[in-house]
Amino acid sequence: MENRSFDHMLGWLKSTRPEIDGLTGAESNRVVVSDPSSPEIFVADDAEFVDSDPGHSFQAIREQIFGSDDTSARPAPMSGFAQQAEGMAPGFSKTVMAGFKPEVLPVYAALANNFAVFDRWFASVPTSTQPNRFYVHSATSHGASSNVRKDLIHGFPQKTIFDSLDENDLSFGIYYQNIPATLFFKSLRKLKHVFKFHNYKFTFKLHAKLGKLPNYAVIEQRYFDVEPFPANDDHPSHDVALGQKLVKEVYETLRSSPQWNETALLITYDEHGGFYDHVPTPVANVPNPDGIIGPDPFYFRFDRLGVRVPTILVSPWIEKATVIHGPNGPTPHSHFEHSSIPATVKKLFNLNSNFLTKRDAWAGTFESYFSLRRTPRTDCPEKLPEVLKPLRPSGPKEDASVSEFQEELIQLASQLNGDHVLNTYPDIGKSMTVAQANGYAENAVARFLEAGRAAVRAGANESAIVTMRPSLTSRTARSSSLSQSS
């Protein structure tokens, strides 16, 4: 899911679950960090629909964590959220300091009370969406410390957990809704993987019902907010009630599957999205994954984590109302962060492949929580609470301009359908509305996968990658060419 902190989404669970490291109501930030007489903004439990997008760039997050550009404080003071928000708009500090009452997020409350909550799971990088999503799948962002650099849109080259699974003859699948952001990885564009991308709406429930879900499945949300299929990724200004409905649907689909007793579902967020969290971000003894240093002007060394994010673990092998704090190793300084996902997959499936980077070799793993019981539980709820009303007062704004994240997805789409060779690249998405961008992205994915499947049926080399001719100048042309993957 997208852009929410632990305290914002789950912090007030502490009122009924005191063992959770959440909010007491005493937490606060000064509007001016360096002025102890400036107004003090306390946390509140009155969060509602958030229209404006809080700051979550590298610079904004540095200010939120440390209160200034000085990153030397130990532990991290988590003191600058109100200050940074007020710098964006007067009064915005109250928005970023507020969290949801548990009854406003009934699906998460039910899952937290029936399964496990991690209360010390951190984003991998103190920056925006894509670098953190890369850590989920590859335990590195390959030097990206902001959203995707345009010169790497041709495909991130690092090895992924999907490659490790493939090497070990295990199956995986990507269930996408608009466009699979996992296609930022070059290796996933190979023809050998073209049949592993599935339209969520048409296939996820079917695969689950038939007991044909792969060993490892990734569910990608709807990132574009359009009628009649509004976004369900929780990214402001999208409605978190729709995110609740998506999680409910995924859970109930898995719960009714014949594979339920061998299933684990992990729900997490890419990064905190600028919302307050009180738990200090780990800023020491975090290994750089691969020796790559970020670009100017920050030259970030990838040696500290991002802000804590909501993470829930669901399985019939998990005891009811479990709270998972820090991990037990593999080092005294290890933490749960997004690289814990490929690290745990390696342990669960006993992969012969090496760890992907130094980061997943260091990250905490959670496979031990599946072996505390001798038999799977039989009391897991078959249905979760209904999400009765939207939090957003109106429907999607289809004519809105695209966000930075959505613009990157259009850059990816233009790579898939061949438009990246045009002079308008990489600015193709800048002038699009959300509705136009959604149509463009969905068309690009359909063309790319259709051409790939046709090439496979024609006997093309499975290591090849389809290269499309530009769609903006030849939309009716279905032709494509093949290039060997380097």
Short mmCIF file of C-alpha atoms in Angstrom, two decimals:
data_model
loop_
_atom_site.label_atom_id
_atom_site.label_comp_id
_atom_site.label_asym_id
_atom_site.label_seq_id
_atom_site.Cartn_x
_atom_site.Cartn_y
_atom_site.Cartn_z
CA MET A 1 0.00 0.00 0.00
CA GLU A 2 1.01 3.65 -0.34
CA ASN A 3 2.23 6.51 1.82
CA ARG A 4 0.97 6.14 5.40
CA SER A 5 2.84 5.85 8.70
CA PHE A 6 2.25 3.31 11.47
CA ASP A 7 1.01 5.89 13.96
CA HIS A 8 -1.33 7.41 11.36
CA MET A 9 -3.00 4.07 10.53
CA LEU A 10 -2.49 1.81 13.57
CA GLY A 11 -1.11 3.98 16.37
CA TRP A 12 -4.44 4.31 18.20
CA LEU A 13 -4.83 0.52 18.46
CA LYS A 14 -2.74 0.97 21.61
CA SER A 15 -5.87 2.19 23.39
CA THR A 16 -7.20 -1.39 23.45
CA ARG A 17 -3.92 -3.25 22.80
CA PRO A 18 -1.38 -1.70 25.21
CA GLU A 19 1.38 -4.06 24.07
CA ILE A 20 1.47 -2.27 20.70
CA ASP A 21 4.00 0.56 20.50
CA GLY A 22 1.44 3.13 19.40
CA LEU A 23 0.12 6.49 20.56
CA THR A 24 -0.75 7.63 24.07
CA GLY A 25 -1.85 11.16 23.18
CA ALA A 26 1.22 12.76 24.77
CA GLU A 27 3.28 12.73 21.56
CA SER A 28 3.85 16.09 19.89
CA ASN A 29 5.99 18.25 17.60
CA ARG A 30 6.78 21.94 17.81
CA VAL A 31 5.85 24.04 14.79
CA VAL A 32 9.39 25.45 14.91
CA VAL A 33 11.76 22.76 16.13
CA SER A 34 14.46 25.18 17.27
CA ASP A 35 11.99 27.38 19.21
CA PRO A 36 10.74 25.76 22.44
CA SER A 37 8.12 28.49 22.77
CA SER A 38 6.54 27.81 19.36
CA PRO A 39 3.10 26.12 19.23
CA GLU A 40 3.08 22.43 20.19
CA ILE A 41 0.96 20.18 17.96
CA PHE A 42 -0.17 17.02 19.74
CA VAL A 43 -1.26 13.82 18.08
CA ALA A 44 -5.01 13.33 17.70
CA ASP A 45 -7.36 10.49 16.76
CA ASP A 46 -9.49 12.54 14.39
CA ALA A 47 -7.83 11.72 11.05
CA GLU A 48 -10.21 11.80 8.13
CA PHE A 49 -9.97 12.03 4.36
CA VAL A 50 -6.63 13.63 3.36
CA ASP A 51 -6.82 15.62 0.14
CA SER A 52 -3.37 17.24 0.01
CA ASP A 53 -0.26 15.07 -0.24
CA PRO A 54 2.21 15.58 2.65
CA GLY A 55 5.91 15.95 1.87
CA HIS A 56 7.87 12.73 1.41
CA SER A 57 10.90 13.65 -0.67
CA PHE A 58 14.37 12.87 0.67
CA GLN A 59 14.71 16.48 1.89
CA ALA A 60 11.24 16.56 3.48
CA ILE A 61 11.80 13.28 5.32
CA ARG A 62 15.18 14.42 6.59
CA GLU A 63 13.46 17.46 8.11
CA GLN A 64 10.67 15.31 9.56
CA ILE A 65 13.11 12.91 11.23
CA PHE A 66 15.76 15.36 12.45
CA GLY A 67 14.06 18.78 12.48
CA SER A 68 16.81 20.23 10.27
CA ASP A 69 19.48 19.26 7.73
CA ASP A 70 21.71 18.01 10.55
CA THR A 71 21.40 14.21 10.66
CA SER A 72 23.79 13.62 13.57
CA ALA A 73 21.22 13.21 16.37
CA ARG A 74 21.17 9.79 18.04
CA PRO A 75 18.49 8.54 18.44
CA ALA A 76 16.58 10.23 15.65
CA PRO A 77 14.32 12.84 17.36
CA MET A 78 11.30 12.51 14.99
CA SER A 79 10.71 16.21 15.72
CA GLY A 80 10.11 17.93 12.39
CA PHE A 81 6.82 16.59 11.04
CA ALA A 82 4.76 19.60 12.13
CA GLN A 83 7.43 22.06 11.01
CA GLN A 84 7.77 20.52 7.56
CA ALA A 85 3.99 20.38 7.07
CA GLU A 86 3.50 23.99 8.17
CA GLY A 87 6.09 24.94 5.57
CA MET A 88 3.79 23.47 2.93
CA ALA A 89 0.54 25.08 4.13
CA PRO A 90 -0.62 26.81 7.34
CA GLY A 91 -2.55 24.36 9.53
CA PHE A 92 -1.30 21.29 7.66
CA SER A 93 0.59 20.16 10.77
CA LYS A 94 -2.66 19.01 12.37
CA THR A 95 -3.30 16.75 9.36
CA VAL A 96 0.06 14.97 9.51
CA MET A 97 -0.08 14.61 13.32
CA ALA A 98 -3.52 12.95 13.28
CA GLY A 99 -4.24 9.21 13.24
CA PHE A 100 -7.33 7.14 12.51
CA LYS A 101 -9.54 5.69 15.22
CA PRO A 102 -9.51 1.87 14.87
CA GLU A 103 -13.23 1.81 14.05
CA VAL A 104 -12.59 4.01 10.98
CA LEU A 105 -10.28 1.25 9.62
CA PRO A 106 -12.34 -1.83 10.61
CA VAL A 107 -10.52 -4.27 8.32
CA TYR A 108 -7.11 -3.46 9.81
CA ALA A 109 -8.50 -3.55 13.36
CA ALA A 110 -9.95 -7.02 12.73
CA LEU A 111 -6.75 -8.33 11.15
CA ALA A 112 -4.59 -6.88 13.94
CA ASN A 113 -6.80 -8.48 16.59
CA ASN A 114 -6.95 -11.84 14.81
CA PHE A 115 -3.38 -12.15 13.52
CA ALA A 116 -0.07 -10.27 13.92
CA VAL A 117 1.06 -6.65 13.84
CA PHE A 118 4.68 -5.61 13.37
CA ASP A 119 5.24 -2.46 15.43
CA ARG A 120 8.88 -2.00 14.38
CA TRP A 121 8.82 -2.41 10.59
CA PHE A 122 10.55 0.43 8.78
CA ALA A 123 10.73 1.67 5.22
CA SER A 124 14.09 0.70 3.71
CA VAL A 125 15.08 4.20 2.59
CA PRO A 126 14.15 7.64 4.00
CA THR A 127 12.66 8.75 0.71
CA SER A 128 9.77 8.34 -1.69
CA THR A 129 7.84 5.48 -3.27
CA GLN A 130 9.88 3.71 -5.92
CA PRO A 131 13.19 3.21 -4.06
CA ASN A 132 11.27 1.55 -1.23
CA ARG A 133 9.26 -0.64 -3.61
CA PHE A 134 12.56 -1.79 -5.13
CA TYR A 135 13.79 -2.96 -1.72
CA VAL A 136 10.66 -5.11 -1.34
CA HIS A 137 11.66 -7.10 -4.42
CA SER A 138 15.45 -6.75 -4.65
CA ALA A 139 16.82 -5.47 -1.29
CA THR A 140 18.32 -2.43 -3.02
CA SER A 141 17.23 0.54 -5.08
CA HIS A 142 20.42 0.35 -7.17
CA GLY A 143 21.38 3.84 -6.08
CA ALA A 144 18.00 5.51 -6.56
CA SER A 145 17.37 7.86 -3.63
CA SER A 146 14.44 9.65 -5.21
CA ASN A 147 11.71 8.46 -7.50
CA VAL A 148 12.95 6.82 -10.63
CA ARG A 149 15.83 8.40 -12.49
CA LYS A 150 14.90 8.86 -16.12
CA ASP A 151 18.12 7.28 -17.42
CA LEU A 152 17.20 4.00 -15.70
CA ILE A 153 13.67 3.76 -17.05
CA HIS A 154 14.97 1.15 -19.49
CA GLY A 155 14.93 -1.31 -16.64
CA PHE A 156 16.60 -1.62 -13.26
CA PRO A 157 19.32 -4.26 -13.63
CA GLN A 158 19.62 -5.78 -10.15
CA LYS A 159 18.70 -9.34 -9.28
CA THR A 160 15.27 -9.79 -7.69
CA ILE A 161 13.60 -12.33 -5.44
CA PHE A 162 11.64 -13.37 -8.54
CA ASP A 163 14.93 -14.40 -10.18
CA SER A 164 15.87 -16.42 -7.09
CA LEU A 165 12.51 -18.20 -7.09
CA ASP A 166 12.87 -18.93 -10.81
CA GLU A 167 16.37 -20.36 -10.27
CA ASN A 168 14.90 -22.71 -7.66
CA ASP A 169 12.01 -23.84 -9.91
CA LEU A 170 9.40 -22.12 -7.75
CA SER A 171 6.48 -20.21 -9.21
CA PHE A 172 5.54 -16.55 -8.82
CA GLY A 173 2.80 -14.30 -10.08
CA ILE A 174 2.08 -10.55 -10.24
CA TYR A 175 -1.61 -9.61 -9.94
CA TYR A 176 -1.88 -6.04 -11.21
CA GLN A 177 -4.76 -3.60 -11.63
CA ASN A 178 -3.61 -0.64 -13.77
CA ILE A 179 0.07 -1.25 -14.43
CA PRO A 180 2.55 -3.52 -12.65
CA ALA A 181 5.28 -1.32 -11.16
CA THR A 182 7.34 -4.51 -10.87
CA LEU A 183 8.05 -4.06 -14.61
CA PHE A 184 10.60 -1.42 -13.62
CA PHE A 185 12.89 -4.46 -13.21
CA LYS A 186 14.50 -5.39 -16.51
CA SER A 187 14.61 -9.12 -15.80
CA LEU A 188 10.83 -9.29 -15.32
CA ARG A 189 10.32 -8.04 -18.89
CA LYS A 190 11.81 -11.23 -20.36
CA LEU A 191 9.49 -13.40 -22.42
CA LYS A 192 9.91 -16.28 -19.95
CA HIS A 193 7.88 -14.25 -17.42
CA VAL A 194 5.14 -12.83 -19.66
CA PHE A 195 2.53 -15.35 -18.49
CA LYS A 196 3.24 -14.55 -14.83
CA PHE A 197 1.49 -11.18 -15.07
CA HIS A 198 -2.21 -11.48 -14.33
CA ASN A 199 -5.04 -8.97 -14.37
CA TYR A 200 -6.17 -9.01 -10.72
CA LYS A 201 -9.84 -8.45 -11.53
CA PHE A 202 -10.11 -11.48 -13.81
CA THR A 203 -7.68 -13.98 -12.31
CA PHE A 204 -6.90 -13.62 -8.59
CA LYS A 205 -10.17 -15.02 -7.26
CA LEU A 206 -10.15 -17.74 -9.91
CA HIS A 207 -6.60 -18.88 -9.13
CA ALA A 208 -7.36 -18.87 -5.39
CA LYS A 209 -10.61 -20.81 -5.83
CA LEU A 210 -8.88 -23.44 -7.97
CA GLY A 211 -5.96 -23.73 -5.55
CA LYS A 212 -3.58 -22.54 -8.27
CA LEU A 213 -1.97 -19.53 -6.63
CA PRO A 214 1.81 -19.54 -7.21
CA ASN A 215 4.40 -20.07 -4.48
CA TYR A 216 4.88 -16.30 -4.26
CA ALA A 217 2.29 -13.73 -5.30
CA VAL A 218 2.45 -9.94 -5.38
CA ILE A 219 -0.79 -7.96 -5.51
CA GLU A 220 -0.46 -4.45 -6.93
CA GLN A 221 -3.12 -1.87 -6.24
CA ARG A 222 -4.97 0.54 -8.51
CA TYR A 223 -2.71 3.57 -8.69
CA PHE A 224 -4.98 5.79 -10.85
CA ASP A 225 -8.16 7.31 -9.48
CA VAL A 226 -10.89 7.01 -12.13
CA GLU A 227 -14.55 6.09 -12.44
CA PRO A 228 -15.80 3.39 -12.19
CA PHE A 229 -12.57 1.93 -10.76
CA PRO A 230 -11.13 4.42 -8.23
CA ALA A 231 -7.66 4.01 -6.76
CA ASN A 232 -7.33 1.66 -3.77
CA ASP A 233 -3.65 2.17 -2.88
CA ASP A 234 -4.21 4.62 0.06
CA HIS A 235 -2.01 7.32 -1.53
CA PRO A 236 -3.39 10.78 -0.69
CA SER A 237 -5.77 12.01 -2.10
CA HIS A 238 -7.20 8.50 -2.54
CA ASP A 239 -9.81 7.14 -0.14
CA VAL A 240 -8.44 4.73 2.49
CA ALA A 241 -11.92 3.18 2.72
CA LEU A 242 -11.25 1.74 -0.74
CA GLY A 243 -7.91 0.40 0.47
CA GLN A 244 -9.80 -1.30 3.29
CA LYS A 245 -12.15 -2.89 0.76
CA LEU A 246 -9.21 -4.20 -1.28
CA VAL A 247 -7.55 -5.79 1.77
CA LYS A 248 -10.88 -7.30 2.84
CA GLU A 249 -11.37 -8.78 -0.64
CA VAL A 250 -7.85 -10.23 -0.74
CA TYR A 251 -8.20 -11.75 2.73
CA GLU A 252 -11.61 -13.28 2.10
CA THR A 253 -10.44 -14.66 -1.24
CA LEU A 254 -7.48 -16.37 0.44
CA ARG A 255 -9.57 -17.51 3.42
CA SER A 256 -11.95 -19.41 1.14
CA SER A 257 -9.16 -20.93 -0.99
CA PRO A 258 -8.17 -24.59 -0.63
CA GLN A 259 -4.63 -23.21 -0.21
CA TRP A 260 -5.53 -21.22 2.94
CA ASN A 261 -3.74 -23.54 5.37
CA GLU A 262 -0.47 -23.05 3.50
CA THR A 263 -0.83 -19.30 3.01
CA ALA A 264 0.72 -16.21 4.57
CA LEU A 265 -0.38 -12.70 3.62
CA LEU A 266 1.83 -9.71 4.40
CA ILE A 267 0.33 -6.22 4.11
CA THR A 268 2.78 -3.31 4.24
CA TYR A 269 3.35 0.24 2.96
CA ASP A 270 6.10 1.60 0.75
CA GLU A 271 6.82 4.57 3.03
CA HIS A 272 5.15 6.87 5.57
CA GLY A 273 4.03 9.57 3.15
CA GLY A 274 4.92 12.46 5.46
CA PHE A 275 2.62 11.42 8.33
CA TYR A 276 3.92 11.52 11.89
CA ASP A 277 5.44 8.52 13.62
CA HIS A 278 7.01 8.63 17.07
CA VAL A 279 9.37 5.62 16.89
CA PRO A 280 12.93 6.72 16.07
CA THR A 281 14.13 5.73 12.63
CA PRO A 282 17.24 3.47 12.79
CA VAL A 283 20.16 5.68 11.77
CA ALA A 284 23.20 3.54 12.68
CA ASN A 285 24.61 0.12 11.77
CA VAL A 286 22.45 -0.15 8.63
CA PRO A 287 24.48 -1.71 5.78
CA ASN A 288 24.65 -0.22 2.32
CA PRO A 289 23.26 -3.06 0.19
CA ASP A 290 25.67 -3.02 -2.75
CA GLY A 291 28.23 -0.24 -2.34
CA ILE A 292 26.37 2.18 -4.61
CA ILE A 293 26.16 5.80 -3.44
CA GLY A 294 23.20 7.96 -4.40
CA PRO A 295 23.45 10.85 -6.89
CA ASP A 296 24.08 14.52 -6.16
CA PRO A 297 23.21 16.66 -4.32
CA PHE A 298 22.84 14.28 -1.34
CA TYR A 299 25.21 11.40 -2.18
CA PHE A 300 23.16 9.27 0.18
CA ARG A 301 25.00 6.20 1.45
CA PHE A 302 21.91 4.05 2.12
CA ASP A 303 23.04 3.63 5.71
CA ARG A 304 19.85 4.59 7.56
CA LEU A 305 16.25 3.42 7.27
CA GLY A 306 13.02 5.25 6.58
CA VAL A 307 10.11 5.92 8.91
CA ARG A 308 8.05 3.11 10.50
CA VAL A 309 5.13 1.86 8.39
CA PRO A 310 2.03 -0.27 9.12
CA THR A 311 2.68 -3.98 8.55
CA ILE A 312 0.28 -6.85 9.27
CA LEU A 313 0.97 -10.59 8.95
CA VAL A 314 -1.97 -12.92 8.34
CA SER A 315 -1.91 -16.72 8.40
CA PRO A 316 -3.71 -19.62 10.09
CA TRP A 317 -0.27 -20.44 11.56
CA ILE A 318 -0.13 -17.12 13.43
CA GLU A 319 -1.49 -16.95 16.97
CA LYS A 320 -4.33 -14.54 17.57
CA ALA A 321 -3.46 -10.95 18.64
CA THR A 322 0.29 -11.36 18.15
CA VAL A 323 2.53 -8.30 18.35
CA ILE A 324 5.92 -8.70 16.69
CA HIS A 325 8.53 -6.22 17.93
CA GLY A 326 12.14 -6.32 16.72
CA PRO A 327 13.70 -9.43 15.17
CA ASN A 328 16.02 -11.93 16.77
CA GLY A 329 19.05 -11.37 14.53
CA PRO A 330 20.71 -12.14 12.25
CA THR A 331 22.84 -9.31 13.76
CA PRO A 332 22.41 -7.37 17.02
CA HIS A 333 21.45 -4.33 14.90
CA SER A 334 19.04 -5.98 12.46
CA HIS A 335 15.56 -4.57 11.94
CA PHE A 336 12.40 -5.49 10.10
CA GLU A 337 12.28 -3.49 6.87
CA HIS A 338 11.23 -4.18 3.30
CA SER A 339 14.30 -6.34 2.63
CA SER A 340 12.88 -8.68 5.29
CA ILE A 341 10.46 -9.90 2.62
CA PRO A 342 13.00 -11.44 0.19
CA ALA A 343 15.08 -12.54 3.20
CA THR A 344 12.11 -14.42 4.66
CA VAL A 345 11.15 -15.90 1.28
CA LYS A 346 14.69 -17.28 1.03
CA LYS A 347 14.35 -18.88 4.47
CA LEU A 348 10.78 -20.17 4.00
CA PHE A 349 11.51 -21.87 0.70
CA ASN A 350 15.08 -22.86 1.61
CA LEU A 351 16.39 -21.23 -1.57
CA ASN A 352 19.81 -22.30 -2.79
CA SER A 353 20.33 -18.83 -4.26
CA ASN A 354 22.43 -16.38 -2.28
CA PHE A 355 20.96 -13.37 -0.54
CA LEU A 356 20.32 -10.59 -3.03
CA THR A 357 22.44 -7.93 -1.27
CA LYS A 358 24.08 -7.16 2.05
CA ARG A 359 20.77 -5.60 3.15
CA ASP A 360 18.53 -8.68 2.99
CA ALA A 361 21.37 -10.71 4.53
CA TRP A 362 21.12 -8.24 7.45
CA ALA A 363 17.36 -7.72 7.68
CA GLY A 364 15.25 -9.51 10.27
CA THR A 365 13.14 -12.44 9.10
CA PHE A 366 9.82 -13.73 10.41
CA GLU A 367 9.59 -17.36 9.27
CA SER A 368 9.83 -18.56 12.89
CA TYR A 369 6.31 -17.21 13.60
CA PHE A 370 4.85 -19.91 11.35
CA SER A 371 6.31 -22.75 13.42
CA LEU A 372 4.97 -21.85 16.86
CA ARG A 373 1.87 -24.01 16.30
CA ARG A 374 1.62 -27.68 15.39
CA THR A 375 -1.60 -27.26 13.43
CA PRO A 376 -3.23 -24.36 11.58
CA ARG A 377 -5.95 -22.45 13.38
CA THR A 378 -9.59 -23.21 12.61
CA ASP A 379 -11.02 -20.04 14.16
CA CYS A 380 -9.82 -17.51 11.58
CA PRO A 381 -12.75 -15.31 10.51
CA GLU A 382 -14.23 -16.15 7.13
CA LYS A 383 -15.42 -12.57 6.65
CA LEU A 384 -14.04 -9.24 7.81
CA PRO A 385 -16.15 -6.21 8.77
CA GLU A 386 -17.94 -4.35 6.01
CA VAL A 387 -16.59 -0.97 4.98
CA LEU A 388 -19.88 0.86 4.97
CA LYS A 389 -19.10 4.35 3.80
CA PRO A 390 -16.40 6.25 1.94
CA LEU A 391 -14.23 8.75 3.78
CA ARG A 392 -13.92 10.95 0.70
CA PRO A 393 -16.84 13.35 0.25
CA SER A 394 -16.84 13.05 -3.56
CA GLY A 395 -15.70 10.71 -6.31
CA PRO A 396 -12.40 10.54 -8.19
CA LYS A 397 -11.03 13.70 -9.79
CA GLU A 398 -10.31 12.27 -13.22
CA ASP A 399 -9.30 15.65 -14.65
CA ALA A 400 -6.63 16.23 -11.97
CA SER A 401 -2.97 16.39 -12.90
CA VAL A 402 -0.91 13.26 -12.28
CA SER A 403 1.27 12.93 -9.20
CA GLU A 404 5.03 12.39 -9.38
CA PHE A 405 4.54 8.67 -8.75
CA GLN A 406 1.89 8.42 -11.47
CA GLU A 407 4.14 10.31 -13.87
CA GLU A 408 6.85 7.68 -13.31
CA LEU A 409 4.33 4.95 -14.10
CA ILE A 410 3.64 6.75 -17.39
CA GLN A 411 7.38 6.79 -18.07
CA LEU A 412 7.37 3.04 -17.48
CA ALA A 413 4.33 2.64 -19.75
CA SER A 414 6.06 4.63 -22.49
CA GLN A 415 9.01 2.25 -22.25
CA LEU A 416 6.71 -0.76 -22.57
CA ASN A 417 4.88 0.52 -25.65
CA GLY A 418 7.86 2.08 -27.42
CA ASP A 419 7.06 5.75 -26.91
CA HIS A 420 10.29 6.33 -24.99
CA VAL A 421 12.04 6.86 -28.35
CA LEU A 422 9.92 9.94 -29.06
CA ASN A 423 11.05 13.49 -28.35
CA THR A 424 8.27 13.87 -25.79
CA TYR A 425 9.94 11.33 -23.49
CA PRO A 426 10.34 11.60 -20.50
CA ASP A 427 7.66 14.31 -20.27
CA ILE A 428 4.83 12.31 -21.85
CA GLY A 429 2.86 12.20 -18.60
CA LYS A 430 3.27 15.82 -17.52
CA SER A 431 0.33 17.13 -19.55
CA MET A 432 -1.97 14.16 -18.92
CA THR A 433 -4.97 14.10 -16.63
CA VAL A 434 -5.36 11.13 -14.30
CA ALA A 435 -7.99 9.63 -16.63
CA GLN A 436 -5.75 10.01 -19.68
CA ALA A 437 -2.81 8.54 -17.80
CA ASN A 438 -4.84 5.55 -16.66
CA GLY A 439 -5.97 4.81 -20.21
CA TYR A 440 -2.44 5.21 -21.54
CA ALA A 441 -0.93 2.94 -18.87
CA GLU A 442 -3.52 0.18 -19.25
CA ASN A 443 -3.16 0.26 -23.05
CA ALA A 444 0.62 0.08 -22.81
CA VAL A 445 0.54 -2.96 -20.51
CA ALA A 446 -2.02 -4.72 -22.70
CA ARG A 447 0.06 -4.12 -25.85
CA PHE A 448 3.31 -5.20 -24.20
CA LEU A 449 1.92 -8.42 -22.73
CA GLU A 450 -0.03 -9.25 -25.88
CA ALA A 451 3.09 -8.86 -28.03
CA GLY A 452 5.13 -10.93 -25.57
CA ARG A 453 2.63 -13.79 -25.54
CA ALA A 454 2.50 -13.76 -29.33
CA ALA A 455 6.30 -13.92 -29.46
CA VAL A 456 6.36 -16.88 -27.05
CA ARG A 457 3.81 -18.72 -29.16
CA ALA A 458 5.96 -18.00 -32.21
CA GLY A 459 8.92 -19.69 -30.53
CA ALA A 460 11.04 -16.67 -29.60
CA ASN A 461 13.98 -16.97 -27.22
CA GLU A 462 12.65 -16.86 -23.65
CA SER A 463 15.45 -14.46 -22.60
CA ALA A 464 14.40 -11.89 -25.19
CA ILE A 465 12.49 -8.71 -24.37
CA VAL A 466 9.80 -7.33 -26.64
CA THR A 467 10.59 -3.91 -28.05
CA MET A 468 7.47 -2.13 -29.24
CA ARG A 469 7.17 0.47 -31.97
CA PRO A 470 5.84 3.81 -30.71
CA SER A 471 2.13 3.71 -29.94
CA LEU A 472 1.51 7.45 -30.06
CA THR A 473 2.43 7.60 -33.74
CA SER A 474 1.19 4.16 -34.80
CA ARG A 475 -1.51 3.05 -32.38
CA THR A 476 -3.02 0.64 -34.88
CA ALA A 477 0.28 -1.04 -35.62
CA ARG A 478 0.51 -4.28 -33.68
CA SER A 479 4.01 -5.02 -34.91
CA SER A 480 6.91 -5.46 -32.59
CA SER A 481 10.51 -6.52 -32.76
CA LEU A 482 12.63 -8.62 -30.45
CA SER A 483 15.93 -7.79 -28.83
CA GLN A 484 18.15 -10.05 -26.78
CA SER A 485 18.21 -9.15 -23.12
CA SER A 486 21.66 -8.11 -22.01
#
